[in-house]
Amino acid sequence: MSYSFRSARILAQPVAEADTLDIEAVYTGNRALLLLLDRENDPLVLARRFVEGRNMPPRGCPSCLHNLVLREAGSGDVMGLFGLYRGYPKADILYVGELFLCREFQGVGLGREAYLSLEAMLRPGPMSRVRVGVGLRNWNAMRFWIRLGFSQVTGMSGDRSFGPGRHAFLELQKNL
Ligand SMILES: CC(C)(COP(=O)(O)OP(=O)(O)OC[C@H]1O[C@@H](n2cnc3c(N)ncnc32)[C@H](O)[C@@H]1OP(=O)(O)O)[C@@H](O)C(=O)NCCC(=O)NCCS
């Protein structure tokens, strides 16, 4: 299963080396947010990591990683990226590592459409839960995931002390 899909407005395909500059542009458009989210916030570094499949959990297996590029169904223009990992931290959990849309495509229901397309594909199947890590200062994303039914808090991670350049994440989960 590649998790590729086509919905009303989105064509989601496995990312390829040729997409590197487009993926970098997605990150660049979200630069202000990236600074709040993690120590690594260089768009090109993040784009290479995504395209080369190095955004894996510790001891992850490459065949479980599914990095998708989200294209406008009509024009094929890149609208965003969707990073998925099958079986982390448990075999029946699909982990959403990243969902980023270009700024101009945010707020018009595309994130919701992408996630719900994924969910439809997962049912019925071996995955029974979806989990996502959200930066604690990313309140828009927090609202986005909660509205989609991610109501279980399964963990917190990140820095123990406060300060500029410190980061923490909340892990949210939804049963399928
Ligand atoms: C977070 C993100 C994926 C959401 O996708 P989206 O297409 O913009 O969101 P949608 O238009 O589908 O909105 C769905 C719900 O999310 C919430 N939401 C999305 N953007 C919001 C915003 N800017 N402010 C407040 N709520 C927002 C709303 O609750 C909305 O529900 P509503 O219809 O009741 O208003 C997208 O905005 C994005 O790429 N943001 C930057 C990167 C990011 O934060 N990624 C998430 C990392 S975990």
mmCIF file with all atom_site columns, C-alpha atoms and ligand atoms in Angstrom:
data_model
loop_
_atom_site.group_PDB
_atom_site.id
_atom_site.type_symbol
_atom_site.label_atom_id
_atom_site.label_alt_id
_atom_site.label_comp_id
_atom_site.label_asym_id
_atom_site.label_entity_id
_atom_site.label_seq_id
_atom_site.pdbx_PDB_ins_code
_atom_site.Cartn_x
_atom_site.Cartn_y
_atom_site.Cartn_z
_atom_site.occupancy
_atom_site.B_iso_or_equiv
_atom_site.pdbx_formal_charge
_atom_site.auth_seq_id
_atom_site.auth_comp_id
_atom_site.auth_asym_id
_atom_site.auth_atom_id
_atom_site.pdbx_PDB_model_num
ATOM   1   C CA  . MET A 1 1   ? 0.000   0.000  0.000   1.00 0.00 ? 1   MET A CA  1
ATOM   2   C CA  . SER A 1 2   ? 1.428   3.370  -1.024  1.00 0.00 ? 2   SER A CA  1
ATOM   3   C CA  . TYR A 1 3   ? -1.315  5.566  0.507   1.00 0.00 ? 3   TYR A CA  1
ATOM   4   C CA  . SER A 1 4   ? -1.567  7.475  -2.783  1.00 0.00 ? 4   SER A CA  1
ATOM   5   C CA  . PHE A 1 5   ? -5.045  8.872  -3.341  1.00 0.00 ? 5   PHE A CA  1
ATOM   6   C CA  . ARG A 1 6   ? -7.133  11.174 -5.450  1.00 0.00 ? 6   ARG A CA  1
ATOM   7   C CA  . SER A 1 7   ? -9.941  13.252 -3.963  1.00 0.00 ? 7   SER A CA  1
ATOM   8   C CA  . ALA A 1 8   ? -12.067 16.080 -5.353  1.00 0.00 ? 8   ALA A CA  1
ATOM   9   C CA  . ARG A 1 9   ? -9.225  18.617 -5.238  1.00 0.00 ? 9   ARG A CA  1
ATOM   10  C CA  . ILE A 1 10  ? -6.121  16.625 -4.341  1.00 0.00 ? 10  ILE A CA  1
ATOM   11  C CA  . LEU A 1 11  ? -3.816  14.177 -6.066  1.00 0.00 ? 11  LEU A CA  1
ATOM   12  C CA  . ALA A 1 12  ? -1.483  12.593 -3.482  1.00 0.00 ? 12  ALA A CA  1
ATOM   13  C CA  . GLN A 1 13  ? 1.535   10.729 -4.837  1.00 0.00 ? 13  GLN A CA  1
ATOM   14  C CA  . PRO A 1 14  ? 4.799   9.375  -3.437  1.00 0.00 ? 14  PRO A CA  1
ATOM   15  C CA  . VAL A 1 15  ? 7.336   12.194 -3.362  1.00 0.00 ? 15  VAL A CA  1
ATOM   16  C CA  . ALA A 1 16  ? 10.235  12.039 -5.830  1.00 0.00 ? 16  ALA A CA  1
ATOM   17  C CA  . GLU A 1 17  ? 13.682  13.633 -6.009  1.00 0.00 ? 17  GLU A CA  1
ATOM   18  C CA  . ALA A 1 18  ? 12.368  16.000 -8.719  1.00 0.00 ? 18  ALA A CA  1
ATOM   19  C CA  . ASP A 1 19  ? 9.925   17.476 -6.185  1.00 0.00 ? 19  ASP A CA  1
ATOM   20  C CA  . THR A 1 20  ? 12.681  18.799 -3.886  1.00 0.00 ? 20  THR A CA  1
ATOM   21  C CA  . LEU A 1 21  ? 12.351  22.486 -4.840  1.00 0.00 ? 21  LEU A CA  1
ATOM   22  C CA  . ASP A 1 22  ? 8.548   22.393 -4.598  1.00 0.00 ? 22  ASP A CA  1
ATOM   23  C CA  . ILE A 1 23  ? 8.741   20.747 -1.193  1.00 0.00 ? 23  ILE A CA  1
ATOM   24  C CA  . GLU A 1 24  ? 11.287  23.339 -0.094  1.00 0.00 ? 24  GLU A CA  1
ATOM   25  C CA  . ALA A 1 25  ? 8.809   26.039 -1.187  1.00 0.00 ? 25  ALA A CA  1
ATOM   26  C CA  . VAL A 1 26  ? 6.076   24.478 0.966   1.00 0.00 ? 26  VAL A CA  1
ATOM   27  C CA  . TYR A 1 27  ? 8.367   24.682 3.996   1.00 0.00 ? 27  TYR A CA  1
ATOM   28  C CA  . THR A 1 28  ? 9.600   28.179 3.096   1.00 0.00 ? 28  THR A CA  1
ATOM   29  C CA  . GLY A 1 29  ? 6.026   29.488 3.020   1.00 0.00 ? 29  GLY A CA  1
ATOM   30  C CA  . ASN A 1 30  ? 5.594   28.187 6.569   1.00 0.00 ? 30  ASN A CA  1
ATOM   31  C CA  . ARG A 1 31  ? 8.934   29.502 7.869   1.00 0.00 ? 31  ARG A CA  1
ATOM   32  C CA  . ALA A 1 32  ? 7.460   31.567 10.716  1.00 0.00 ? 32  ALA A CA  1
ATOM   33  C CA  . LEU A 1 33  ? 5.732   28.464 12.003  1.00 0.00 ? 33  LEU A CA  1
ATOM   34  C CA  . LEU A 1 34  ? 8.796   26.248 11.559  1.00 0.00 ? 34  LEU A CA  1
ATOM   35  C CA  . LEU A 1 35  ? 10.739  28.519 13.902  1.00 0.00 ? 35  LEU A CA  1
ATOM   36  C CA  . LEU A 1 36  ? 8.167   27.806 16.599  1.00 0.00 ? 36  LEU A CA  1
ATOM   37  C CA  . LEU A 1 37  ? 8.096   24.069 16.020  1.00 0.00 ? 37  LEU A CA  1
ATOM   38  C CA  . ASP A 1 38  ? 11.530  22.554 16.110  1.00 0.00 ? 38  ASP A CA  1
ATOM   39  C CA  . ARG A 1 39  ? 15.242  23.120 16.232  1.00 0.00 ? 39  ARG A CA  1
ATOM   40  C CA  . GLU A 1 40  ? 15.586  22.101 12.600  1.00 0.00 ? 40  GLU A CA  1
ATOM   41  C CA  . ASN A 1 41  ? 13.785  24.740 10.592  1.00 0.00 ? 41  ASN A CA  1
ATOM   42  C CA  . ASP A 1 42  ? 15.854  25.184 7.436   1.00 0.00 ? 42  ASP A CA  1
ATOM   43  C CA  . PRO A 1 43  ? 13.447  24.612 4.499   1.00 0.00 ? 43  PRO A CA  1
ATOM   44  C CA  . LEU A 1 44  ? 16.054  22.997 2.245   1.00 0.00 ? 44  LEU A CA  1
ATOM   45  C CA  . VAL A 1 45  ? 17.303  20.646 4.980   1.00 0.00 ? 45  VAL A CA  1
ATOM   46  C CA  . LEU A 1 46  ? 13.724  19.655 5.768   1.00 0.00 ? 46  LEU A CA  1
ATOM   47  C CA  . ALA A 1 47  ? 12.877  19.210 2.074   1.00 0.00 ? 47  ALA A CA  1
ATOM   48  C CA  . ARG A 1 48  ? 15.862  16.907 1.513   1.00 0.00 ? 48  ARG A CA  1
ATOM   49  C CA  . ARG A 1 49  ? 15.011  14.933 4.620   1.00 0.00 ? 49  ARG A CA  1
ATOM   50  C CA  . PHE A 1 50  ? 11.449  14.488 3.358   1.00 0.00 ? 50  PHE A CA  1
ATOM   51  C CA  . VAL A 1 51  ? 12.354  13.626 -0.240  1.00 0.00 ? 51  VAL A CA  1
ATOM   52  C CA  . GLU A 1 52  ? 15.122  11.223 0.792   1.00 0.00 ? 52  GLU A CA  1
ATOM   53  C CA  . GLY A 1 53  ? 12.908  9.533  3.390   1.00 0.00 ? 53  GLY A CA  1
ATOM   54  C CA  . ARG A 1 54  ? 15.039  10.411 6.404   1.00 0.00 ? 54  ARG A CA  1
ATOM   55  C CA  . ASN A 1 55  ? 12.102  11.658 8.517   1.00 0.00 ? 55  ASN A CA  1
ATOM   56  C CA  . MET A 1 56  ? 11.728  8.304  10.236  1.00 0.00 ? 56  MET A CA  1
ATOM   57  C CA  . PRO A 1 57  ? 11.265  7.335  13.860  1.00 0.00 ? 57  PRO A CA  1
ATOM   58  C CA  . PRO A 1 58  ? 14.255  5.761  15.637  1.00 0.00 ? 58  PRO A CA  1
ATOM   59  C CA  . ARG A 1 59  ? 15.119  2.380  14.085  1.00 0.00 ? 59  ARG A CA  1
ATOM   60  C CA  . GLY A 1 60  ? 12.364  2.957  11.497  1.00 0.00 ? 60  GLY A CA  1
ATOM   61  C CA  . CYS A 1 61  ? 12.037  0.831  8.379   1.00 0.00 ? 61  CYS A CA  1
ATOM   62  C CA  . PRO A 1 62  ? 12.025  2.644  5.004   1.00 0.00 ? 62  PRO A CA  1
ATOM   63  C CA  . SER A 1 63  ? 9.179   0.516  3.649   1.00 0.00 ? 63  SER A CA  1
ATOM   64  C CA  . CYS A 1 64  ? 6.866   1.774  6.422   1.00 0.00 ? 64  CYS A CA  1
ATOM   65  C CA  . LEU A 1 65  ? 7.463   5.408  5.493   1.00 0.00 ? 65  LEU A CA  1
ATOM   66  C CA  . HIS A 1 66  ? 5.106   7.035  2.991   1.00 0.00 ? 66  HIS A CA  1
ATOM   67  C CA  . ASN A 1 67  ? 6.009   10.594 2.078   1.00 0.00 ? 67  ASN A CA  1
ATOM   68  C CA  . LEU A 1 68  ? 3.412   12.067 -0.236  1.00 0.00 ? 68  LEU A CA  1
ATOM   69  C CA  . VAL A 1 69  ? 3.332   15.216 -2.272  1.00 0.00 ? 69  VAL A CA  1
ATOM   70  C CA  . LEU A 1 70  ? -0.111  16.839 -2.463  1.00 0.00 ? 70  LEU A CA  1
ATOM   71  C CA  . ARG A 1 71  ? -0.926  18.260 -5.897  1.00 0.00 ? 71  ARG A CA  1
ATOM   72  C CA  . GLU A 1 72  ? -3.837  20.261 -7.206  1.00 0.00 ? 72  GLU A CA  1
ATOM   73  C CA  . ALA A 1 73  ? -5.902  17.610 -8.999  1.00 0.00 ? 73  ALA A CA  1
ATOM   74  C CA  . GLY A 1 74  ? -6.370  19.715 -12.144 1.00 0.00 ? 74  GLY A CA  1
ATOM   75  C CA  . SER A 1 75  ? -3.093  21.546 -12.685 1.00 0.00 ? 75  SER A CA  1
ATOM   76  C CA  . GLY A 1 76  ? -0.728  19.191 -10.880 1.00 0.00 ? 76  GLY A CA  1
ATOM   77  C CA  . ASP A 1 77  ? 0.744   22.141 -8.967  1.00 0.00 ? 77  ASP A CA  1
ATOM   78  C CA  . VAL A 1 78  ? 2.226   21.239 -5.612  1.00 0.00 ? 78  VAL A CA  1
ATOM   79  C CA  . MET A 1 79  ? -0.009  22.327 -2.728  1.00 0.00 ? 79  MET A CA  1
ATOM   80  C CA  . GLY A 1 80  ? 1.594   20.538 0.199   1.00 0.00 ? 80  GLY A CA  1
ATOM   81  C CA  . LEU A 1 81  ? 3.140   17.460 1.735   1.00 0.00 ? 81  LEU A CA  1
ATOM   82  C CA  . PHE A 1 82  ? 1.904   14.604 3.871   1.00 0.00 ? 82  PHE A CA  1
ATOM   83  C CA  . GLY A 1 83  ? 4.317   12.342 5.769   1.00 0.00 ? 83  GLY A CA  1
ATOM   84  C CA  . LEU A 1 84  ? 3.001   9.027  7.082   1.00 0.00 ? 84  LEU A CA  1
ATOM   85  C CA  . TYR A 1 85  ? 4.608   6.140  8.927   1.00 0.00 ? 85  TYR A CA  1
ATOM   86  C CA  . ARG A 1 86  ? 2.868   2.766  9.231   1.00 0.00 ? 86  ARG A CA  1
ATOM   87  C CA  . GLY A 1 87  ? 3.307   0.939  12.540  1.00 0.00 ? 87  GLY A CA  1
ATOM   88  C CA  . TYR A 1 88  ? 4.701   3.490  15.001  1.00 0.00 ? 88  TYR A CA  1
ATOM   89  C CA  . PRO A 1 89  ? 4.935   3.220  17.908  1.00 0.00 ? 89  PRO A CA  1
ATOM   90  C CA  . LYS A 1 90  ? 2.766   0.064  17.698  1.00 0.00 ? 90  LYS A CA  1
ATOM   91  C CA  . ALA A 1 91  ? 1.894   -2.170 14.757  1.00 0.00 ? 91  ALA A CA  1
ATOM   92  C CA  . ASP A 1 92  ? -1.716  -0.930 14.463  1.00 0.00 ? 92  ASP A CA  1
ATOM   93  C CA  . ILE A 1 93  ? -0.930  2.793  14.596  1.00 0.00 ? 93  ILE A CA  1
ATOM   94  C CA  . LEU A 1 94  ? -0.495  5.013  11.558  1.00 0.00 ? 94  LEU A CA  1
ATOM   95  C CA  . TYR A 1 95  ? 1.629   7.991  12.550  1.00 0.00 ? 95  TYR A CA  1
ATOM   96  C CA  . VAL A 1 96  ? 1.155   11.317 10.767  1.00 0.00 ? 96  VAL A CA  1
ATOM   97  C CA  . GLY A 1 97  ? 4.605   12.875 10.921  1.00 0.00 ? 97  GLY A CA  1
ATOM   98  C CA  . GLU A 1 98  ? 3.833   15.936 8.832   1.00 0.00 ? 98  GLU A CA  1
ATOM   99  C CA  . LEU A 1 99  ? 0.988   17.665 7.049   1.00 0.00 ? 99  LEU A CA  1
ATOM   100 C CA  . PHE A 1 100 ? 1.970   20.996 5.537   1.00 0.00 ? 100 PHE A CA  1
ATOM   101 C CA  . LEU A 1 101 ? 0.087   23.053 2.983   1.00 0.00 ? 101 LEU A CA  1
ATOM   102 C CA  . CYS A 1 102 ? 1.414   26.076 1.098   1.00 0.00 ? 102 CYS A CA  1
ATOM   103 C CA  . ARG A 1 103 ? 0.145   29.233 2.719   1.00 0.00 ? 103 ARG A CA  1
ATOM   104 C CA  . GLU A 1 104 ? -2.153  30.100 -0.198  1.00 0.00 ? 104 GLU A CA  1
ATOM   105 C CA  . PHE A 1 105 ? -3.915  26.721 0.104   1.00 0.00 ? 105 PHE A CA  1
ATOM   106 C CA  . GLN A 1 106 ? -4.560  26.881 3.839   1.00 0.00 ? 106 GLN A CA  1
ATOM   107 C CA  . GLY A 1 107 ? -7.945  27.502 5.430   1.00 0.00 ? 107 GLY A CA  1
ATOM   108 C CA  . VAL A 1 108 ? -10.109 26.251 2.555   1.00 0.00 ? 108 VAL A CA  1
ATOM   109 C CA  . GLY A 1 109 ? -10.683 22.697 3.753   1.00 0.00 ? 109 GLY A CA  1
ATOM   110 C CA  . LEU A 1 110 ? -7.819  20.993 1.901   1.00 0.00 ? 110 LEU A CA  1
ATOM   111 C CA  . GLY A 1 111 ? -6.132  19.712 5.056   1.00 0.00 ? 111 GLY A CA  1
ATOM   112 C CA  . ARG A 1 112 ? -9.398  18.203 6.131   1.00 0.00 ? 112 ARG A CA  1
ATOM   113 C CA  . GLU A 1 113 ? -9.936  16.699 2.670   1.00 0.00 ? 113 GLU A CA  1
ATOM   114 C CA  . ALA A 1 114 ? -6.446  15.165 2.680   1.00 0.00 ? 114 ALA A CA  1
ATOM   115 C CA  . TYR A 1 115 ? -6.823  13.672 6.130   1.00 0.00 ? 115 TYR A CA  1
ATOM   116 C CA  . LEU A 1 116 ? -10.335 12.310 5.521   1.00 0.00 ? 116 LEU A CA  1
ATOM   117 C CA  . SER A 1 117 ? -9.184  10.724 2.247   1.00 0.00 ? 117 SER A CA  1
ATOM   118 C CA  . LEU A 1 118 ? -6.439  8.966  4.156   1.00 0.00 ? 118 LEU A CA  1
ATOM   119 C CA  . GLU A 1 119 ? -8.871  7.836  6.821   1.00 0.00 ? 119 GLU A CA  1
ATOM   120 C CA  . ALA A 1 120 ? -11.274 6.414  4.211   1.00 0.00 ? 120 ALA A CA  1
ATOM   121 C CA  . MET A 1 121 ? -8.378  4.446  2.744   1.00 0.00 ? 121 MET A CA  1
ATOM   122 C CA  . LEU A 1 122 ? -7.387  3.018  6.106   1.00 0.00 ? 122 LEU A CA  1
ATOM   123 C CA  . ARG A 1 123 ? -10.843 1.593  6.807   1.00 0.00 ? 123 ARG A CA  1
ATOM   124 C CA  . PRO A 1 124 ? -11.161 -1.340 6.952   1.00 0.00 ? 124 PRO A CA  1
ATOM   125 C CA  . GLY A 1 125 ? -7.566  -2.350 7.419   1.00 0.00 ? 125 GLY A CA  1
ATOM   126 C CA  . PRO A 1 126 ? -4.895  -3.421 9.846   1.00 0.00 ? 126 PRO A CA  1
ATOM   127 C CA  . MET A 1 127 ? -4.488  0.093  11.258  1.00 0.00 ? 127 MET A CA  1
ATOM   128 C CA  . SER A 1 128 ? -6.904  0.810  14.088  1.00 0.00 ? 128 SER A CA  1
ATOM   129 C CA  . ARG A 1 129 ? -5.538  4.156  15.288  1.00 0.00 ? 129 ARG A CA  1
ATOM   130 C CA  . VAL A 1 130 ? -4.006  7.309  13.836  1.00 0.00 ? 130 VAL A CA  1
ATOM   131 C CA  . ARG A 1 131 ? -1.577  9.370  15.888  1.00 0.00 ? 131 ARG A CA  1
ATOM   132 C CA  . VAL A 1 132 ? -0.074  12.797 15.300  1.00 0.00 ? 132 VAL A CA  1
ATOM   133 C CA  . GLY A 1 133 ? 2.531   14.924 17.044  1.00 0.00 ? 133 GLY A CA  1
ATOM   134 C CA  . VAL A 1 134 ? 1.635   18.618 17.249  1.00 0.00 ? 134 VAL A CA  1
ATOM   135 C CA  . GLY A 1 135 ? 3.891   21.445 18.346  1.00 0.00 ? 135 GLY A CA  1
ATOM   136 C CA  . LEU A 1 136 ? 2.452   22.916 21.527  1.00 0.00 ? 136 LEU A CA  1
ATOM   137 C CA  . ARG A 1 137 ? 2.677   26.417 20.129  1.00 0.00 ? 137 ARG A CA  1
ATOM   138 C CA  . ASN A 1 138 ? 0.925   25.446 16.907  1.00 0.00 ? 138 ASN A CA  1
ATOM   139 C CA  . TRP A 1 139 ? -2.560  26.269 18.115  1.00 0.00 ? 139 TRP A CA  1
ATOM   140 C CA  . ASN A 1 140 ? -4.107  26.294 14.612  1.00 0.00 ? 140 ASN A CA  1
ATOM   141 C CA  . ALA A 1 141 ? -2.964  22.738 14.003  1.00 0.00 ? 141 ALA A CA  1
ATOM   142 C CA  . MET A 1 142 ? -4.130  21.738 17.471  1.00 0.00 ? 142 MET A CA  1
ATOM   143 C CA  . ARG A 1 143 ? -7.580  23.006 16.618  1.00 0.00 ? 143 ARG A CA  1
ATOM   144 C CA  . PHE A 1 144 ? -7.443  21.307 13.206  1.00 0.00 ? 144 PHE A CA  1
ATOM   145 C CA  . TRP A 1 145 ? -6.674  17.850 14.640  1.00 0.00 ? 145 TRP A CA  1
ATOM   146 C CA  . ILE A 1 146 ? -9.092  18.146 17.547  1.00 0.00 ? 146 ILE A CA  1
ATOM   147 C CA  . ARG A 1 147 ? -11.884 19.090 15.130  1.00 0.00 ? 147 ARG A CA  1
ATOM   148 C CA  . LEU A 1 148 ? -11.064 15.931 13.187  1.00 0.00 ? 148 LEU A CA  1
ATOM   149 C CA  . GLY A 1 149 ? -11.621 13.816 16.278  1.00 0.00 ? 149 GLY A CA  1
ATOM   150 C CA  . PHE A 1 150 ? -8.127  13.512 17.728  1.00 0.00 ? 150 PHE A CA  1
ATOM   151 C CA  . SER A 1 151 ? -9.320  13.650 21.303  1.00 0.00 ? 151 SER A CA  1
ATOM   152 C CA  . GLN A 1 152 ? -6.951  11.236 23.060  1.00 0.00 ? 152 GLN A CA  1
ATOM   153 C CA  . VAL A 1 153 ? -3.734  12.649 24.473  1.00 0.00 ? 153 VAL A CA  1
ATOM   154 C CA  . THR A 1 154 ? -1.203  9.846  24.348  1.00 0.00 ? 154 THR A CA  1
ATOM   155 C CA  . GLY A 1 155 ? 1.924   11.684 25.352  1.00 0.00 ? 155 GLY A CA  1
ATOM   156 C CA  . MET A 1 156 ? 4.105   14.754 25.526  1.00 0.00 ? 156 MET A CA  1
ATOM   157 C CA  . SER A 1 157 ? 7.676   15.187 24.499  1.00 0.00 ? 157 SER A CA  1
ATOM   158 C CA  . GLY A 1 158 ? 10.278  17.887 24.138  1.00 0.00 ? 158 GLY A CA  1
ATOM   159 C CA  . ASP A 1 159 ? 12.239  20.252 26.341  1.00 0.00 ? 159 ASP A CA  1
ATOM   160 C CA  . ARG A 1 160 ? 11.647  20.309 30.091  1.00 0.00 ? 160 ARG A CA  1
ATOM   161 C CA  . SER A 1 161 ? 12.566  23.944 30.579  1.00 0.00 ? 161 SER A CA  1
ATOM   162 C CA  . PHE A 1 162 ? 11.087  27.107 29.081  1.00 0.00 ? 162 PHE A CA  1
ATOM   163 C CA  . GLY A 1 163 ? 12.967  29.574 26.936  1.00 0.00 ? 163 GLY A CA  1
ATOM   164 C CA  . PRO A 1 164 ? 13.505  30.875 23.440  1.00 0.00 ? 164 PRO A CA  1
ATOM   165 C CA  . GLY A 1 165 ? 14.394  28.009 21.134  1.00 0.00 ? 165 GLY A CA  1
ATOM   166 C CA  . ARG A 1 166 ? 12.755  25.446 23.424  1.00 0.00 ? 166 ARG A CA  1
ATOM   167 C CA  . HIS A 1 167 ? 10.093  23.165 22.000  1.00 0.00 ? 167 HIS A CA  1
ATOM   168 C CA  . ALA A 1 168 ? 7.507   20.660 23.130  1.00 0.00 ? 168 ALA A CA  1
ATOM   169 C CA  . PHE A 1 169 ? 4.948   18.453 21.426  1.00 0.00 ? 169 PHE A CA  1
ATOM   170 C CA  . LEU A 1 170 ? 1.630   16.945 22.282  1.00 0.00 ? 170 LEU A CA  1
ATOM   171 C CA  . GLU A 1 171 ? 0.729   13.583 20.830  1.00 0.00 ? 171 GLU A CA  1
ATOM   172 C CA  . LEU A 1 172 ? -2.923  13.198 19.834  1.00 0.00 ? 172 LEU A CA  1
ATOM   173 C CA  . GLN A 1 173 ? -4.704  10.045 18.751  1.00 0.00 ? 173 GLN A CA  1
ATOM   174 C CA  . LYS A 1 174 ? -7.941  8.994  17.106  1.00 0.00 ? 174 LYS A CA  1
ATOM   175 C CA  . ASN A 1 175 ? -9.454  5.510  16.878  1.00 0.00 ? 175 ASN A CA  1
ATOM   176 C CA  . LEU A 1 176 ? -10.562 4.470  13.405  1.00 0.00 ? 176 LEU A CA  1
HETATM 177 C C1  . LIG B 2 .   ? -2.852  22.738 9.735   1.00 0.00 ? 1   LIG B C1  1
HETATM 178 C C2  . LIG B 2 .   ? -3.267  22.564 8.293   1.00 0.00 ? 1   LIG B C2  1
HETATM 179 C C3  . LIG B 2 .   ? -2.746  21.236 7.735   1.00 0.00 ? 1   LIG B C3  1
HETATM 180 C C4  . LIG B 2 .   ? -4.806  22.562 8.250   1.00 0.00 ? 1   LIG B C4  1
HETATM 181 O O1  . LIG B 2 .   ? -5.230  22.440 6.931   1.00 0.00 ? 1   LIG B O1  1
HETATM 182 P P1  . LIG B 2 .   ? -6.244  23.521 6.331   1.00 0.00 ? 1   LIG B P1  1
HETATM 183 O O2  . LIG B 2 .   ? -6.626  23.079 4.987   1.00 0.00 ? 1   LIG B O2  1
HETATM 184 O O3  . LIG B 2 .   ? -5.631  24.869 6.442   1.00 0.00 ? 1   LIG B O3  1
HETATM 185 O O4  . LIG B 2 .   ? -7.446  23.413 7.341   1.00 0.00 ? 1   LIG B O4  1
HETATM 186 P P2  . LIG B 2 .   ? -8.965  23.279 6.910   1.00 0.00 ? 1   LIG B P2  1
HETATM 187 O O5  . LIG B 2 .   ? -9.304  24.452 6.023   1.00 0.00 ? 1   LIG B O5  1
HETATM 188 O O6  . LIG B 2 .   ? -9.184  21.911 6.398   1.00 0.00 ? 1   LIG B O6  1
HETATM 189 O O7  . LIG B 2 .   ? -9.692  23.523 8.289   1.00 0.00 ? 1   LIG B O7  1
HETATM 190 C C5  . LIG B 2 .   ? -10.219 22.503 9.060   1.00 0.00 ? 1   LIG B C5  1
HETATM 191 C C6  . LIG B 2 .   ? -10.343 22.978 10.495  1.00 0.00 ? 1   LIG B C6  1
HETATM 192 O O8  . LIG B 2 .   ? -9.034  23.287 11.001  1.00 0.00 ? 1   LIG B O8  1
HETATM 193 C C7  . LIG B 2 .   ? -9.073  24.467 11.817  1.00 0.00 ? 1   LIG B C7  1
HETATM 194 N N1  . LIG B 2 .   ? -8.211  25.500 11.259  1.00 0.00 ? 1   LIG B N1  1
HETATM 195 C C8  . LIG B 2 .   ? -7.483  25.381 10.141  1.00 0.00 ? 1   LIG B C8  1
HETATM 196 N N2  . LIG B 2 .   ? -6.779  26.494 9.920   1.00 0.00 ? 1   LIG B N2  1
HETATM 197 C C9  . LIG B 2 .   ? -7.065  27.333 10.934  1.00 0.00 ? 1   LIG B C9  1
HETATM 198 C C10 . LIG B 2 .   ? -6.649  28.640 11.255  1.00 0.00 ? 1   LIG B C10 1
HETATM 199 N N3  . LIG B 2 .   ? -5.766  29.318 10.511  1.00 0.00 ? 1   LIG B N3  1
HETATM 200 N N4  . LIG B 2 .   ? -7.129  29.195 12.373  1.00 0.00 ? 1   LIG B N4  1
HETATM 201 C C11 . LIG B 2 .   ? -8.004  28.538 13.152  1.00 0.00 ? 1   LIG B C11 1
HETATM 202 N N5  . LIG B 2 .   ? -8.441  27.284 12.885  1.00 0.00 ? 1   LIG B N5  1
HETATM 203 C C12 . LIG B 2 .   ? -7.978  26.698 11.785  1.00 0.00 ? 1   LIG B C12 1
HETATM 204 C C13 . LIG B 2 .   ? -10.473 24.895 11.855  1.00 0.00 ? 1   LIG B C13 1
HETATM 205 O O9  . LIG B 2 .   ? -10.986 24.342 13.052  1.00 0.00 ? 1   LIG B O9  1
HETATM 206 C C14 . LIG B 2 .   ? -11.142 24.262 10.675  1.00 0.00 ? 1   LIG B C14 1
HETATM 207 O O10 . LIG B 2 .   ? -12.432 23.935 11.014  1.00 0.00 ? 1   LIG B O10 1
HETATM 208 P P3  . LIG B 2 .   ? -13.651 24.938 10.666  1.00 0.00 ? 1   LIG B P3  1
HETATM 209 O O11 . LIG B 2 .   ? -14.105 24.501 9.328   1.00 0.00 ? 1   LIG B O11 1
HETATM 210 O O12 . LIG B 2 .   ? -14.594 24.702 11.760  1.00 0.00 ? 1   LIG B O12 1
HETATM 211 O O13 . LIG B 2 .   ? -13.108 26.347 10.642  1.00 0.00 ? 1   LIG B O13 1
HETATM 212 C C15 . LIG B 2 .   ? -2.743  23.729 7.390   1.00 0.00 ? 1   LIG B C15 1
HETATM 213 O O14 . LIG B 2 .   ? -3.336  24.946 7.807   1.00 0.00 ? 1   LIG B O14 1
HETATM 214 C C16 . LIG B 2 .   ? -1.242  23.867 7.405   1.00 0.00 ? 1   LIG B C16 1
HETATM 215 O O15 . LIG B 2 .   ? -0.557  23.313 6.563   1.00 0.00 ? 1   LIG B O15 1
HETATM 216 N N6  . LIG B 2 .   ? -0.700  24.638 8.384   1.00 0.00 ? 1   LIG B N6  1
HETATM 217 C C17 . LIG B 2 .   ? 0.726   24.862 8.492   1.00 0.00 ? 1   LIG B C17 1
HETATM 218 C C18 . LIG B 2 .   ? 1.486   23.600 8.853   1.00 0.00 ? 1   LIG B C18 1
HETATM 219 C C19 . LIG B 2 .   ? 0.959   22.915 10.077  1.00 0.00 ? 1   LIG B C19 1
HETATM 220 O O16 . LIG B 2 .   ? 0.709   23.506 11.110  1.00 0.00 ? 1   LIG B O16 1
HETATM 221 N N7  . LIG B 2 .   ? 0.809   21.598 9.952   1.00 0.00 ? 1   LIG B N7  1
HETATM 222 C C20 . LIG B 2 .   ? 0.349   20.744 11.010  1.00 0.00 ? 1   LIG B C20 1
HETATM 223 C C21 . LIG B 2 .   ? 1.498   20.129 11.699  1.00 0.00 ? 1   LIG B C21 1
HETATM 224 S S1  . LIG B 2 .   ? 0.956   18.934 12.880  1.00 0.00 ? 1   LIG B S1  1
#
